[in-house]
Tab-separated table of C-alpha atoms (C1' of nucleotides) in Angstrom:
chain	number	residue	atom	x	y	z
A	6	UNK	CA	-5.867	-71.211	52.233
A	7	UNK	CA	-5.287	-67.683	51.164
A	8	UNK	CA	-2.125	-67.360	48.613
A	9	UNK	CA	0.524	-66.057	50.573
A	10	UNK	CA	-0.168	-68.611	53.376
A	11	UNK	CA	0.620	-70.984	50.525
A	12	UNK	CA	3.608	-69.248	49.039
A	13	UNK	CA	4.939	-69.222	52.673
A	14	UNK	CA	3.912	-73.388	52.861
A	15	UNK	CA	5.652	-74.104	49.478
A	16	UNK	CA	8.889	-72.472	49.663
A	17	UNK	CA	9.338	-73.761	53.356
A	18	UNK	CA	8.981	-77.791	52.033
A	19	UNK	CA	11.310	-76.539	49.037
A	20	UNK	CA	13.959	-74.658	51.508
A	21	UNK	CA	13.628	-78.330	54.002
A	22	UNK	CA	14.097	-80.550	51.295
A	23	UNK	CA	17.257	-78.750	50.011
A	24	UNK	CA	19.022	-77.552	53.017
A	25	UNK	CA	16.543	-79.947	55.969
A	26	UNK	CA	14.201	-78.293	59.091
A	27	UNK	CA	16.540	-77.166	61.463
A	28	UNK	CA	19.368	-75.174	58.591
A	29	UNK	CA	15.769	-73.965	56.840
A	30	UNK	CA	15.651	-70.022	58.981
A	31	UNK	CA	12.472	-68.100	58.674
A	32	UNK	CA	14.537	-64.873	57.426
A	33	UNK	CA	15.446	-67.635	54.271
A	34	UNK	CA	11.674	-68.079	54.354
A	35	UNK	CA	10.514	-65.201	53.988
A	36	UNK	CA	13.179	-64.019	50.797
A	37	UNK	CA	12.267	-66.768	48.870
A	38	UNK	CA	8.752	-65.994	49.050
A	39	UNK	CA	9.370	-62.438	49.058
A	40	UNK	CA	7.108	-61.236	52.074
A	41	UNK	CA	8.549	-59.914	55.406
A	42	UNK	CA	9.630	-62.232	57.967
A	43	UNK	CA	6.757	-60.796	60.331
A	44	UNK	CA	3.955	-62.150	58.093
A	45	UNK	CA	4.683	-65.645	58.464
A	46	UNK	CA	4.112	-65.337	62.408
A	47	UNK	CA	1.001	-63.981	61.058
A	48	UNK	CA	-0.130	-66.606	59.238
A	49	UNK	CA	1.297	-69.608	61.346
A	50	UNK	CA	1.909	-69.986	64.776
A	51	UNK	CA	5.622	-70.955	64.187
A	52	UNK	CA	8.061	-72.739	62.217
A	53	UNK	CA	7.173	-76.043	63.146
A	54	UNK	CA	3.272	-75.258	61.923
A	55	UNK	CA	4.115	-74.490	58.486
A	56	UNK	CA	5.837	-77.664	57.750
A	57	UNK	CA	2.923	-79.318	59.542
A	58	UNK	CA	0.744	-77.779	57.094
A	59	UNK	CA	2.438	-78.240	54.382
A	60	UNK	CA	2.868	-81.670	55.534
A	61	UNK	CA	-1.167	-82.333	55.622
A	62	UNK	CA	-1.632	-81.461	51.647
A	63	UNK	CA	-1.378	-83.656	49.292
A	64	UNK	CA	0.797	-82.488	46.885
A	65	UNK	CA	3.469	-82.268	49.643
A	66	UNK	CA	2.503	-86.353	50.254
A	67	UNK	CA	3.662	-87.621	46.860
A	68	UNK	CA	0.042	-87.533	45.456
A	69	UNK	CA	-0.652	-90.947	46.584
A	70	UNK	CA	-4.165	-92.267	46.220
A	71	UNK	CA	-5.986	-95.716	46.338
A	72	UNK	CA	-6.842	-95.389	42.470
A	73	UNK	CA	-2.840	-95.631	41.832
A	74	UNK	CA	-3.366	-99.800	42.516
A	75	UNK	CA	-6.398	-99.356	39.904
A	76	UNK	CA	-4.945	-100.698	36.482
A	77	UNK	CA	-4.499	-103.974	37.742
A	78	UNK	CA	-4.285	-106.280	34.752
A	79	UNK	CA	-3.193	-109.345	36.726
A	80	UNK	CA	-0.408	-110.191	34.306
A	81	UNK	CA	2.830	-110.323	36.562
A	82	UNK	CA	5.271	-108.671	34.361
A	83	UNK	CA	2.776	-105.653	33.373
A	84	UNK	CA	1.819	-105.134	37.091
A	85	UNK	CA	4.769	-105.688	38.483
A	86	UNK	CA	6.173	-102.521	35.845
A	87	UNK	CA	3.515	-100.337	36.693
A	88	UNK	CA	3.422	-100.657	40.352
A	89	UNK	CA	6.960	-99.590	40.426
A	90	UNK	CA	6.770	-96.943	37.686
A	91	UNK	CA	3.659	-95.618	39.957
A	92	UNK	CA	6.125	-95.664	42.638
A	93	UNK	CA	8.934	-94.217	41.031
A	94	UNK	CA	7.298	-91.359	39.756
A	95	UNK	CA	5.717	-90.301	43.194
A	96	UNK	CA	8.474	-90.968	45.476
A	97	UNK	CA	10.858	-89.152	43.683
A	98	UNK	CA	14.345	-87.389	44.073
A	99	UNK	CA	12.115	-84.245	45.829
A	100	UNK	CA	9.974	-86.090	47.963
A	101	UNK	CA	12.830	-88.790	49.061
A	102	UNK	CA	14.622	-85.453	50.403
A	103	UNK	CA	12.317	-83.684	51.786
A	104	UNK	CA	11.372	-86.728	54.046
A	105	UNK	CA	15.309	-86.924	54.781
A	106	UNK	CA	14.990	-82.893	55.433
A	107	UNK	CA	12.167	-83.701	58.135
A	108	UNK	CA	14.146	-85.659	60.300
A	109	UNK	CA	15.018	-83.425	62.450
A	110	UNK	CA	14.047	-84.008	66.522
A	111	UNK	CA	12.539	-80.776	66.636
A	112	UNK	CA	9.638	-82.241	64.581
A	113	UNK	CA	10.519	-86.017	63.169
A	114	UNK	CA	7.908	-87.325	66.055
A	115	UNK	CA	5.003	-85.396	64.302
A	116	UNK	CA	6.244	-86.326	60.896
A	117	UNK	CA	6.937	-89.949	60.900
A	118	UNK	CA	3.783	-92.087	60.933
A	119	UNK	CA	2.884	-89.486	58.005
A	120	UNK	CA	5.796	-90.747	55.937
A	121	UNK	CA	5.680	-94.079	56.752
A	122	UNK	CA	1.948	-94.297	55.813
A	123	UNK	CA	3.071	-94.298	51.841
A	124	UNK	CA	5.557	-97.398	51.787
A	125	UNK	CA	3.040	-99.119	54.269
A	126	UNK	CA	0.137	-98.890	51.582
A	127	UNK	CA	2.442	-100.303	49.095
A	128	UNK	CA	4.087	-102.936	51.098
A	129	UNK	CA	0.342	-103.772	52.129
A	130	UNK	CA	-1.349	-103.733	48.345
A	131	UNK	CA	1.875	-105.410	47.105
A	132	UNK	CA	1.033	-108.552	49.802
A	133	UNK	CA	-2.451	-108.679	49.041
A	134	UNK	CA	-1.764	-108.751	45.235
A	135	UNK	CA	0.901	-111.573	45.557
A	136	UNK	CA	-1.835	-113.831	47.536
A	137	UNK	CA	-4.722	-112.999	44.773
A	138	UNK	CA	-2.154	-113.763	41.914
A	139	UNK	CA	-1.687	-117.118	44.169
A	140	UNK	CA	-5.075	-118.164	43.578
A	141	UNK	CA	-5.221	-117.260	40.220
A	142	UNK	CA	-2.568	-120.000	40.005
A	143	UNK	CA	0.094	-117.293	38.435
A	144	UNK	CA	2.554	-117.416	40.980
A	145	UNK	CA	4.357	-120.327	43.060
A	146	UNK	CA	3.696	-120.863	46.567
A	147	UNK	CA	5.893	-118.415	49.030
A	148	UNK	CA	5.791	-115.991	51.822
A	149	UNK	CA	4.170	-113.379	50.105
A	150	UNK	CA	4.352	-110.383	52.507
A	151	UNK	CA	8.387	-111.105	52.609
A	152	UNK	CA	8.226	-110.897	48.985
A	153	UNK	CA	6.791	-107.615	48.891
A	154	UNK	CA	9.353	-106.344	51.300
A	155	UNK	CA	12.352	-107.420	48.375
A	156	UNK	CA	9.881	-105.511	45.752
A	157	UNK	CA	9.380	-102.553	47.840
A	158	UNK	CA	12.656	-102.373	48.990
A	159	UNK	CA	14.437	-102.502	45.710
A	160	UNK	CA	11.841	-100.142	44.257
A	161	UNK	CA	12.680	-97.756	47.218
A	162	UNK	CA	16.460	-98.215	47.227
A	163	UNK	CA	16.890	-96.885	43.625
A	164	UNK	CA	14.987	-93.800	43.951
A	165	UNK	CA	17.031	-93.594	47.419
A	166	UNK	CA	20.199	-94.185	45.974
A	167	UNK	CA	19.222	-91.731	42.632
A	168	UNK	CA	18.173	-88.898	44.897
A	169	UNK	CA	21.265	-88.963	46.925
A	170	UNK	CA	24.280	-89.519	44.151
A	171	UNK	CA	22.464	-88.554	41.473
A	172	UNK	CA	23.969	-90.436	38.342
A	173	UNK	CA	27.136	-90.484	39.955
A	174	UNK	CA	26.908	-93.512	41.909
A	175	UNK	CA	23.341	-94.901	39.614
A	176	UNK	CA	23.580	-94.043	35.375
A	177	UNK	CA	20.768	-96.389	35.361
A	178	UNK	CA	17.689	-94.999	33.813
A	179	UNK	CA	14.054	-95.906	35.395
A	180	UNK	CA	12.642	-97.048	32.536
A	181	UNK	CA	15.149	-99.950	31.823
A	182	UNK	CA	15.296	-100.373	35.801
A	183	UNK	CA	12.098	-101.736	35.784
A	184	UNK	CA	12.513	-103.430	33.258
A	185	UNK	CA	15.094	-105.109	34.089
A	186	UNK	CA	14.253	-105.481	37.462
A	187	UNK	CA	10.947	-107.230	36.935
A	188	UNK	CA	12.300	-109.911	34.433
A	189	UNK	CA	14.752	-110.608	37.041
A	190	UNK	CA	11.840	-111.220	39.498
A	191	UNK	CA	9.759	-113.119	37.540
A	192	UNK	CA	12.248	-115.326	36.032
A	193	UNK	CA	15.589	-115.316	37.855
A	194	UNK	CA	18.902	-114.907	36.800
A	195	UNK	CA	19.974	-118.736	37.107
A	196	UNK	CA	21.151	-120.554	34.161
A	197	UNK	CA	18.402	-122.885	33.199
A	198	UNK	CA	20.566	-125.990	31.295
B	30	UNK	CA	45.177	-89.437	68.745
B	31	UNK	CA	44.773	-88.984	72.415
B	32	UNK	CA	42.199	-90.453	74.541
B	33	UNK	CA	40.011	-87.165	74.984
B	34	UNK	CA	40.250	-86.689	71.297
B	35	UNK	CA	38.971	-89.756	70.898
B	36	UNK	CA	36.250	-90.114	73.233
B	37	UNK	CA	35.226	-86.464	71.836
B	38	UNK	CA	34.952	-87.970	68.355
B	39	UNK	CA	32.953	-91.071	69.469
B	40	UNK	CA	30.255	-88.833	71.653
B	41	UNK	CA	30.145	-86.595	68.486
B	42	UNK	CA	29.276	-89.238	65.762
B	43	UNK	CA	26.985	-90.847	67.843
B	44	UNK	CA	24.988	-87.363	68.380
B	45	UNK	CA	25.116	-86.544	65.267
B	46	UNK	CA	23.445	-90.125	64.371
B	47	UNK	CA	20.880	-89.615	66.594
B	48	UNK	CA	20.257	-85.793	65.881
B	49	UNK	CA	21.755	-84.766	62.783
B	50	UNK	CA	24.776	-82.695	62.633
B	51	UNK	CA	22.989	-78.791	62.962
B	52	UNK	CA	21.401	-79.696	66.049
B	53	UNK	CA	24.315	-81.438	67.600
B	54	UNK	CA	25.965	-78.602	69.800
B	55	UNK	CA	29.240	-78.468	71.027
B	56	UNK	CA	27.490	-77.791	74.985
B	57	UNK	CA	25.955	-81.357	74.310
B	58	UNK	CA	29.142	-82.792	73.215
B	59	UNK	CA	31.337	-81.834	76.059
B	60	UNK	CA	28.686	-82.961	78.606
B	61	UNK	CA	28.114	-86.138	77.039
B	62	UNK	CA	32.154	-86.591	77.164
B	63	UNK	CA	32.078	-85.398	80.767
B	64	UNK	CA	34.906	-82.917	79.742
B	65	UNK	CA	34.472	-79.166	79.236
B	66	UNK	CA	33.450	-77.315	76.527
B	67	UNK	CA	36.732	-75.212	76.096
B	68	UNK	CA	38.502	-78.482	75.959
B	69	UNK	CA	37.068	-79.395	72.562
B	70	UNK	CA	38.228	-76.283	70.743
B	71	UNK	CA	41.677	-77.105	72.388
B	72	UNK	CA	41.675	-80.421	70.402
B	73	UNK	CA	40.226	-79.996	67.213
B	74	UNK	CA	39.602	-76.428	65.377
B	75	UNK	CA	35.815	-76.513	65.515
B	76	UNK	CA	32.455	-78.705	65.275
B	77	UNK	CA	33.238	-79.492	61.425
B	78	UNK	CA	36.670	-80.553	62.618
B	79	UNK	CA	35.272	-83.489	65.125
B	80	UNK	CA	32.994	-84.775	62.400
B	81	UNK	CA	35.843	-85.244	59.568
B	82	UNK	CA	38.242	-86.269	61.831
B	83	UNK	CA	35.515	-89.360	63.042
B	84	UNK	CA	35.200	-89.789	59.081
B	85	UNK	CA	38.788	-90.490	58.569
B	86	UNK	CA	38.283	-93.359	61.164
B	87	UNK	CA	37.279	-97.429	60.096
B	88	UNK	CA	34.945	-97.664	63.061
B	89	UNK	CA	32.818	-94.560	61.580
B	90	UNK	CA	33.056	-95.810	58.097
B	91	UNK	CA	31.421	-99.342	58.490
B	92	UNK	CA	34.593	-101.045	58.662
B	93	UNK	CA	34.194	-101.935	54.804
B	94	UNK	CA	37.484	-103.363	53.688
B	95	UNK	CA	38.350	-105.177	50.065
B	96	UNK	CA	38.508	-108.878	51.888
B	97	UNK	CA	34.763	-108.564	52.674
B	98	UNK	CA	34.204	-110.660	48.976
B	99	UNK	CA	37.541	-112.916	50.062
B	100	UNK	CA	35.050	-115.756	50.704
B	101	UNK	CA	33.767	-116.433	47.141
B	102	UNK	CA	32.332	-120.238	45.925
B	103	UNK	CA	31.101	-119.041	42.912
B	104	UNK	CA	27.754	-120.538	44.246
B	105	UNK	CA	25.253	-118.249	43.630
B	106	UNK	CA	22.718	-118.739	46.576
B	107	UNK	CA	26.027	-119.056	49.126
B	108	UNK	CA	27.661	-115.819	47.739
B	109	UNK	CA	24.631	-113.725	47.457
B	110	UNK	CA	23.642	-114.343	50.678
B	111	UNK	CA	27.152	-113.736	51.510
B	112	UNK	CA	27.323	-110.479	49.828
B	113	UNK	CA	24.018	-109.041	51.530
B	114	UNK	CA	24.994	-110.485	55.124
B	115	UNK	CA	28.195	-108.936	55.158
B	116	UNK	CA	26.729	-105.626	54.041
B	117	UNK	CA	23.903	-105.879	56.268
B	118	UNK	CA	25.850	-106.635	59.420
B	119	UNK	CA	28.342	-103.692	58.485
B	120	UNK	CA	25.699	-100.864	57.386
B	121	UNK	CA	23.510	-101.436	60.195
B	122	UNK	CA	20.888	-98.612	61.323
B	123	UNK	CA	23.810	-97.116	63.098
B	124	UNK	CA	25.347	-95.928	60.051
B	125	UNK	CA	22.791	-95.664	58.049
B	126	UNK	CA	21.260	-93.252	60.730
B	127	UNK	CA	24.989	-91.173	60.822
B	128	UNK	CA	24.546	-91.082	57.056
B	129	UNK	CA	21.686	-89.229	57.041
B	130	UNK	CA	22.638	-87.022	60.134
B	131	UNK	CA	25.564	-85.975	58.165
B	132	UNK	CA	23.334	-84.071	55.434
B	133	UNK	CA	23.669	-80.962	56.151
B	134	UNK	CA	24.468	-78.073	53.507
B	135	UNK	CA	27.350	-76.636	55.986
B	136	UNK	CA	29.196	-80.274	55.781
B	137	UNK	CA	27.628	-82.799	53.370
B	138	UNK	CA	30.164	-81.214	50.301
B	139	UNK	CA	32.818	-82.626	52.143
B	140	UNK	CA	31.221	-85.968	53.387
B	141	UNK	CA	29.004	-87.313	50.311
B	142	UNK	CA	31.711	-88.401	48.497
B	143	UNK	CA	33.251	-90.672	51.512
B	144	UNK	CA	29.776	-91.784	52.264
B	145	UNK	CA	28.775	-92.880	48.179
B	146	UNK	CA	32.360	-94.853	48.258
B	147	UNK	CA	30.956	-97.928	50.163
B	148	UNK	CA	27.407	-98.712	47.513
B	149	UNK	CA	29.944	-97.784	44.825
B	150	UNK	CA	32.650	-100.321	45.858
B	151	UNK	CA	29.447	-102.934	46.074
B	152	UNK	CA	28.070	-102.050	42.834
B	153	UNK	CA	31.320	-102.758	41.469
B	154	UNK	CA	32.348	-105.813	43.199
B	155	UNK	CA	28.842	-107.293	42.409
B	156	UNK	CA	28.960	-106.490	38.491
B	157	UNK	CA	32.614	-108.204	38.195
B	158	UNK	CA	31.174	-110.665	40.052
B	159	UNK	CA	28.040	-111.393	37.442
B	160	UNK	CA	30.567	-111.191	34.697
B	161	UNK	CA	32.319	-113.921	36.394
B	162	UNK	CA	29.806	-116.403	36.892
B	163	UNK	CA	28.285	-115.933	33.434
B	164	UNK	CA	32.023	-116.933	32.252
B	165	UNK	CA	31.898	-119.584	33.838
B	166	UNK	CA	28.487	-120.496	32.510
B	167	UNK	CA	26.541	-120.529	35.601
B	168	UNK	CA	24.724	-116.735	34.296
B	169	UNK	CA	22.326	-116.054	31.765
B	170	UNK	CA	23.219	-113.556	29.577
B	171	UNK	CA	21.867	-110.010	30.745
B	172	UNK	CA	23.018	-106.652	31.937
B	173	UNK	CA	24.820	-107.626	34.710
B	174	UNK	CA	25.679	-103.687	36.261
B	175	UNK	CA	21.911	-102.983	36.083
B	176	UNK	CA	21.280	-106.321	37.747
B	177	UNK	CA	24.278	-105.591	40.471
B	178	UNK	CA	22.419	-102.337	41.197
B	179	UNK	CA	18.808	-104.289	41.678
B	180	UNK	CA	20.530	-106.683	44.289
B	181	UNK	CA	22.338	-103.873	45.848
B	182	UNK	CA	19.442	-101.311	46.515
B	183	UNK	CA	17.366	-104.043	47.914
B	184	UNK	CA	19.544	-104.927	50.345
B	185	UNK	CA	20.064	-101.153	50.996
B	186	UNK	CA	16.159	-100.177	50.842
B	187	UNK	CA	16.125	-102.912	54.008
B	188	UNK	CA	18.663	-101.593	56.053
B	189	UNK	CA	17.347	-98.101	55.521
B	190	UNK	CA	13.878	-98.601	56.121
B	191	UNK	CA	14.604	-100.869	59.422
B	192	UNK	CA	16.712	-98.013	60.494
B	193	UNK	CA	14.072	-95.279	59.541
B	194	UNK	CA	10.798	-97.184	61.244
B	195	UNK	CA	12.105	-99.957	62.836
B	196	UNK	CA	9.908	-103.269	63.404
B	197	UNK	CA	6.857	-100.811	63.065
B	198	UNK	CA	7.217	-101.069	58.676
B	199	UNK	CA	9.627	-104.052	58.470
B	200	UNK	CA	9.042	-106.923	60.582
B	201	UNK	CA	11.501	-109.371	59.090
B	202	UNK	CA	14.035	-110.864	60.383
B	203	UNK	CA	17.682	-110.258	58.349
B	204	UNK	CA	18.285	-113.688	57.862
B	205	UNK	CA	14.503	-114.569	56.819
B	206	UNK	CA	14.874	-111.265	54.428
B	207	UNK	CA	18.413	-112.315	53.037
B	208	UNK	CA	17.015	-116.364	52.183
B	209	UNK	CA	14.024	-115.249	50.653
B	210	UNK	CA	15.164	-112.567	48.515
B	211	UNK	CA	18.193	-114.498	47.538
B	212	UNK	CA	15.826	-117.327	46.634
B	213	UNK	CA	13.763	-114.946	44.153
B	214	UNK	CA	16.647	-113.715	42.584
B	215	UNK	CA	17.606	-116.787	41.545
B	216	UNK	CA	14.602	-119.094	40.476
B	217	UNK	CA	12.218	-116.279	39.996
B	218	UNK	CA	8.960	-116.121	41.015
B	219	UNK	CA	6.476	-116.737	38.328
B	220	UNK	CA	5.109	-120.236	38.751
B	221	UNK	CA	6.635	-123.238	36.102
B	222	UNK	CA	4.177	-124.679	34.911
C	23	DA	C1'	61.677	-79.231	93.698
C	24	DT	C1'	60.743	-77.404	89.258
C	25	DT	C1'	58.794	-77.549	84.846
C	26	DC	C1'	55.293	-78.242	81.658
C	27	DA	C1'	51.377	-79.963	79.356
C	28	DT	C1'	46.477	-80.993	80.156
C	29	DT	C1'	42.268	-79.770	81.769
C	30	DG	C1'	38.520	-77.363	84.543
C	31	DC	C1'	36.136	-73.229	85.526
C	32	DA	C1'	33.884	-68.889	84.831
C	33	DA	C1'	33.078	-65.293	82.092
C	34	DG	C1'	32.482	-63.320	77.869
C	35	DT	C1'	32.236	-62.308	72.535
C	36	DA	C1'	29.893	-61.832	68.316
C	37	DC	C1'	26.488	-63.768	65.939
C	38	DT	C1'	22.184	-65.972	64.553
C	39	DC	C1'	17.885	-67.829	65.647
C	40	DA	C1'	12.616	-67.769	66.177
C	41	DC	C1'	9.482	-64.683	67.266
C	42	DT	C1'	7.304	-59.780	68.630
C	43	DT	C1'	5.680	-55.004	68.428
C	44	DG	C1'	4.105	-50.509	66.900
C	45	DC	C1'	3.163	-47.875	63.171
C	46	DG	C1'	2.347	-46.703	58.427
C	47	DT	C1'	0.229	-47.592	53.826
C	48	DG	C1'	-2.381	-49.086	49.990
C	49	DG	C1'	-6.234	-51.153	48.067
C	50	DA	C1'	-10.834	-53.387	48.065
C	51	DG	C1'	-15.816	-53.128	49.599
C	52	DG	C1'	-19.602	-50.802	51.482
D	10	DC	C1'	-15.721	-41.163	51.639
D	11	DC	C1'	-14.923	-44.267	55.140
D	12	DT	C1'	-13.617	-48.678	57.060
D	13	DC	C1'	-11.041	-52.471	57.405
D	14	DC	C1'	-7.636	-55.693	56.586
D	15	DA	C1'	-3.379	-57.524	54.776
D	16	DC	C1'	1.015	-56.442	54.610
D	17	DG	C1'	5.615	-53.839	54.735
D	18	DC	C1'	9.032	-51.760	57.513
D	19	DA	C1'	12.175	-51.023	61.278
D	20	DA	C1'	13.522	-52.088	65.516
D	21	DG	C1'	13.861	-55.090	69.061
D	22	DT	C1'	13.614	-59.372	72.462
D	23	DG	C1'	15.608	-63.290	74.734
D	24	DA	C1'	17.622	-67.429	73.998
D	25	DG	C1'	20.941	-70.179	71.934
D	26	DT	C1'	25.031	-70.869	68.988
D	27	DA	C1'	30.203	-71.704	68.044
D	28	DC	C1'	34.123	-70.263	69.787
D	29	DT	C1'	37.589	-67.476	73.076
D	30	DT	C1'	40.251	-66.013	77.060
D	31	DG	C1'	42.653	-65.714	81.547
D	32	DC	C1'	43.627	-68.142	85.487
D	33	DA	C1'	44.134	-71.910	88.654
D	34	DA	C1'	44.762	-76.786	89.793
D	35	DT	C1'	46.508	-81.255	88.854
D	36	DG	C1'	49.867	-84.589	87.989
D	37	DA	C1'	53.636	-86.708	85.534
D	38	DA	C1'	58.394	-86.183	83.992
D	39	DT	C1'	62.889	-84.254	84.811
DNA sequence: ATTCATTGCAAGTACTCACTTGCGTGGAGG
DNA sequence: CCTCCACGCAAGTGAGTACTTGCAATGAAT
């Protein structure tokens, strides 16, 4: 990948993220990586093929790799923390809306399975962590792939909910919503009397 | 507001749920409403027009109104499950979906705000709500808008991620995903030993 | 019977879009 | 010195966009 063809990949997944595919114009394009508009047609066959480019390299994919599940320590609260901090600092405000930006129909079909891929291997590693804790006696007998879902989706919803209000509608800062989060989930919120 | 307006409204929102508000044209609009194209710029001034004119409307706005929390035991497994069925059934992948087609840079300015009112006025209710029930001793004593914000964006992160894939991520049924969550919240998971 | 508002129809405007073409230039490698 | 290649530049294509206009037909109210 020579470095224009990756100027013109980065500032395309910047431009669809802010503004989304189908506002993003090639003329925009090519200004904010400060080539003519004629050299990306040069270097892609269209529109559509940058974004798929972009959309095959990792750093446009969140950087998520097996080794992220590798500190396991299999102590719930510690886990729990960094699973979600591991999340949290992938899947953040950029990446949240440049996956909104890519749902577009021009292009959402090719794009989809892609983005679903990352809360899939969560969702997945989450399950299969709850049933080994299980047998290591640390946690109570449940449906454990349901379970994962609440974790995941939780996770999810706040960097969701961050990337689209900001701190207007969320003044809640990671650190202490993981915190607070996991003691929740470990130990409930119910009185115990 | 005049039957053609209104059927010009409806065909509108629902395109722009299912194909985002830049690619929605105003060609696809008047054939969907089996009225012609002129006709719409008779009604309302332009595109933008039909879109915050739908806004204005309850049925567009998922129908959230302050007696949604009128049924409150101060039980905590009835109400929470209360809470998250009532916002479930209400922001369903309908809206979520018109949510996201309404981000785009020529309109969201004017829509974001309408759109963050309904997790705000849940965030709220929920926190009061916490305060509440620790008053009347049924609460442990924590940080009850953090925890508001933890129940809310899992029940969110559901709705959004059946609307976004469907069964093919989230196979879980609402009710199964509403117990079981509801139940973790409360007890905790960790096993008592 | 006349009026008047609503709508359809056909044509058109000005603009923007993705994408193309032909030619010139500058710089690196042989 | 020559070749080649990447790229800039200017101009253009055809299709699509939101939005407009003039005229005719319909039908309900007066």
């Amino acid at each position: 990948m020579d470095e224009t063809s990756q100027k013109i990949i980065d500032v395309t997944m910047a431009l669809v993220r802010d503004k989304g595919y189908v506002a993003t114009t090639t003329k925009d394009i090519a200004k904010d990586a400060q080539i003519n508009e004629c050299t990306i047609f040069r270097k892609f066959k269209g529109k559509k093929d940058i974004v798929l480019s972009g959309m095959k390299q990792q750093e446009w994919r969140a950087n998520i790799t097996p080794d992220v599940f590798k500190n396991v320590k299999w102590n719930l609260q510690e886990d729990l923390e960094m699973f979600m901090n591991n999340y949290l600092d992938r899947v953040n405000a950029d990446f949240v809306n440049l996956s909104i930006g890519l749902r577009a129909p021009q292009i959402y079909d090719e794009t989809a399975a892609l983005i679903m891929k990352i809360p899939e291997i969560f969702i997945q590693y989450l399950t299969t962590y709850f049933e080994k804790m299980h047998d290591k006696g640390k946690l109570a007998e449940m449906d454990f792939h349901s379970l994962a879902i609440t974790i995941f989706s939780s996770t999810f919803g706040y960097t969701f909910l961050k990337a689209s209000f900001e701190d207007k509608l969320i003044d809640v800062k990671q650190k202490d919503y993981v915190e607070q989060s996991v003691k929740m989930f470990i130990n409930g919120i119910q009185k115990n009397s």
